[in-house]
Short mmCIF file of C-alpha atoms in Angstrom, two decimals:
data_model
loop_
_atom_site.label_atom_id
_atom_site.label_comp_id
_atom_site.label_asym_id
_atom_site.label_seq_id
_atom_site.Cartn_x
_atom_site.Cartn_y
_atom_site.Cartn_z
CA MET A 25 -0.08 0.24 0.00
CA ASN A 26 1.29 3.33 -1.12
CA HIS A 27 0.94 5.87 2.13
CA TRP A 28 2.23 9.40 -0.04
CA PRO A 29 -1.24 10.13 -0.85
CA PHE A 30 -2.02 9.88 2.92
CA ILE A 31 0.80 11.83 4.34
CA LEU A 32 0.06 14.23 0.95
CA ALA A 33 -3.51 14.47 3.01
CA ALA A 34 -2.66 15.57 6.04
CA TYR A 35 0.36 17.93 5.07
CA GLY A 36 -2.94 19.60 2.90
CA VAL A 37 -4.62 19.73 5.78
CA VAL A 38 -2.15 21.20 7.82
CA ALA A 39 -1.66 23.70 5.58
CA ALA A 40 -5.19 25.15 5.05
CA ALA A 41 -5.34 25.07 9.09
CA MET A 42 -2.12 27.20 9.49
CA ALA A 43 -3.40 29.10 6.19
CA LEU A 44 -7.07 29.75 8.14
CA LEU A 45 -5.68 30.58 11.86
CA ILE A 46 -2.88 33.27 10.18
CA GLY A 47 -5.47 35.10 8.91
CA ALA A 48 -7.77 34.74 11.33
CA SER A 49 -4.35 36.04 14.04
CA TRP A 50 -3.83 38.73 10.80
CA ARG A 51 -7.97 40.61 11.03
CA ALA A 52 -7.93 39.84 14.92
CA MET A 53 -4.50 42.27 15.29
CA ARG A 54 -5.96 44.62 12.29
CA ARG A 55 -8.94 44.93 14.45
CA ALA A 56 -6.54 45.73 17.78
CA GLU A 57 -4.79 48.03 16.30
CA ARG A 58 -7.84 50.18 14.64
CA ALA A 59 -9.42 49.76 18.49
CA VAL A 60 -6.30 51.38 19.85
CA GLU A 61 -6.22 54.29 17.18
CA ASP A 62 -9.63 54.95 18.29
CA LEU A 63 -8.31 55.12 22.18
CA ARG A 64 -6.12 57.28 21.16
CA ARG A 65 -8.00 60.26 18.72
#
């Protein structure tokens, strides 16, 4: 049995999850920066 399809699928799942995490973190950072700017005004 060839294991490469399962290994590649696992890497794909990890890459997709990491992309979602980075996107969510970036959105939270931008929201926090906007909140800080609003407090300074």
